[in-house]
XYZ file of C-alpha atoms in Angstrom:
163
model
C 146.835 117.083 74.340
C 150.513 116.809 75.216
C 152.009 113.626 74.447
C 150.947 111.463 72.070
C 152.833 107.540 72.706
C 152.313 105.265 69.865
C 153.913 101.528 68.855
C 153.111 98.732 66.274
C 151.089 96.045 66.618
C 151.359 93.043 64.182
C 147.530 92.196 63.783
C 146.417 88.754 61.830
C 144.410 91.706 59.829
C 147.720 93.288 58.630
C 149.806 95.975 61.063
C 148.254 98.881 63.241
C 149.259 101.755 64.766
C 148.136 101.978 67.925
C 148.701 105.806 69.459
C 147.083 107.198 72.580
C 147.476 110.173 75.370
C 147.314 110.417 78.896
C 143.201 110.631 78.576
C 143.652 106.859 76.763
C 143.834 105.351 72.917
C 142.622 107.750 70.747
C 143.819 106.025 67.603
C 144.350 102.578 65.813
C 145.662 103.077 61.507
C 145.387 100.117 59.247
C 149.449 101.348 57.833
C 148.637 99.422 54.626
C 145.427 101.894 53.975
C 145.511 104.120 51.985
C 144.866 106.722 54.900
C 147.058 105.540 57.265
C 150.635 108.027 56.922
C 153.920 108.361 58.952
C 153.120 108.866 62.964
C 152.921 113.075 62.726
C 156.386 114.145 64.602
C 155.442 115.053 67.358
C 154.788 111.666 68.532
C 156.871 109.500 70.900
C 157.562 105.618 69.831
C 156.358 103.586 73.487
C 154.902 100.502 73.388
C 154.052 101.209 77.489
C 151.188 103.386 77.671
C 149.522 100.642 74.806
C 150.246 97.942 76.609
C 146.622 97.129 77.754
C 145.177 98.306 74.587
C 147.518 95.457 73.287
C 147.190 92.391 75.546
C 142.750 93.358 74.988
C 143.468 92.852 71.117
C 145.646 89.986 71.425
C 142.563 88.382 73.193
C 139.521 89.559 71.059
C 141.657 87.949 67.387
C 142.455 85.095 70.011
C 138.770 84.489 70.361
C 139.105 85.083 73.584
C 137.438 88.975 74.020
C 134.485 90.051 73.479
C 134.539 92.945 74.765
C 137.186 96.272 74.961
C 136.950 98.675 78.393
C 140.680 100.850 77.907
C 139.891 104.576 78.025
C 139.405 106.357 75.445
C 140.550 109.686 74.473
C 137.722 110.799 71.646
C 137.858 114.024 69.617
C 134.718 114.786 67.231
C 131.965 117.003 67.324
C 128.719 116.055 68.963
C 126.933 113.826 66.829
C 129.515 111.557 65.573
C 130.693 111.067 69.408
C 126.840 109.660 69.718
C 127.489 107.896 66.979
C 130.953 105.738 67.676
C 128.870 105.582 71.689
C 126.119 103.962 69.341
C 128.860 102.021 68.105
C 130.330 100.313 71.291
C 127.067 98.900 71.846
C 126.339 96.712 69.288
C 127.844 93.236 70.867
C 130.241 90.941 69.214
C 129.771 88.967 66.623
C 125.422 91.503 65.731
C 125.384 93.732 62.858
C 122.888 96.452 62.246
C 122.099 98.259 59.119
C 123.524 102.669 58.755
C 119.513 102.483 59.018
C 119.127 101.102 62.691
C 122.200 103.249 63.185
C 120.403 106.428 62.720
C 117.852 104.759 64.296
C 119.657 104.653 67.872
C 121.231 107.533 67.660
C 116.968 108.839 67.276
C 117.911 110.826 63.390
C 115.909 108.455 61.403
C 116.871 110.444 58.087
C 120.659 110.718 59.152
C 121.615 107.874 56.757
C 124.483 109.798 55.215
C 125.767 111.949 57.942
C 125.400 108.746 60.040
C 127.543 106.944 56.707
C 129.991 109.485 57.198
C 130.147 109.577 61.471
C 131.463 105.688 61.440
C 133.862 106.006 58.007
C 135.945 108.545 59.903
C 135.745 106.469 63.231
C 139.714 107.329 64.946
C 139.039 103.677 66.656
C 138.328 100.791 64.408
C 137.494 97.385 65.892
C 137.888 98.852 69.774
C 134.809 101.114 68.126
C 133.411 98.138 66.353
C 132.002 100.022 63.173
C 133.239 96.881 60.960
C 129.509 95.680 62.880
C 127.767 98.500 60.137
C 126.355 96.928 57.211
C 124.325 97.554 54.571
C 120.689 96.962 54.725
C 120.833 94.448 52.037
C 123.499 91.820 53.997
C 126.376 93.984 52.010
C 129.402 94.605 53.494
C 130.052 98.363 52.560
C 132.508 100.875 53.666
C 135.496 100.119 55.702
C 137.988 102.476 56.584
C 140.818 99.519 56.121
C 139.529 97.690 53.378
C 136.077 95.682 52.587
C 138.490 91.921 53.073
C 139.590 93.275 56.367
C 136.055 93.651 56.900
C 135.114 90.685 56.491
C 137.410 89.089 58.450
C 136.703 90.600 61.662
C 133.193 90.208 61.328
C 133.568 86.374 59.957
C 136.109 85.966 63.421
C 132.641 87.267 65.234
C 130.940 84.459 63.181
C 129.272 86.279 61.385
C 128.772 86.857 57.356
C 130.907 83.198 57.132
C 129.509 83.167 53.718
C 131.675 85.228 52.612
C 134.798 83.354 52.905
């Protein structure tokens, strides 16, 4: 793993803690989430390695970027990595259900496992787990909280009636 650099980014959905290593972006944490604690002591505060991540996030929140093009440093099980790769293929402004996600990875009966993998996504927004909704169109689980999920979908032009 080596050196991990981190920085805080003031986004329209609240402060984000970004972390990267030499391979790419490792984490996006919602600072106001119950899941997020302080950065580990071995991480180094340094915006330099995160400059392009911040630039692309700014463009995304301004509505000028629909597809992130960043190197990612992902760690997870093969199943998680498969789910996260599939999430990256959900187009901007579109949503799919957990069932559709399970179908897309070839595991139609693995709804619960797909939901858990989606929920353990270490790089939300960039790996767009917010685009996965309930089969009835309802908003379900999101690490940053449902209000943030609602804002992200609204930004992308979906679920406008929820605002």
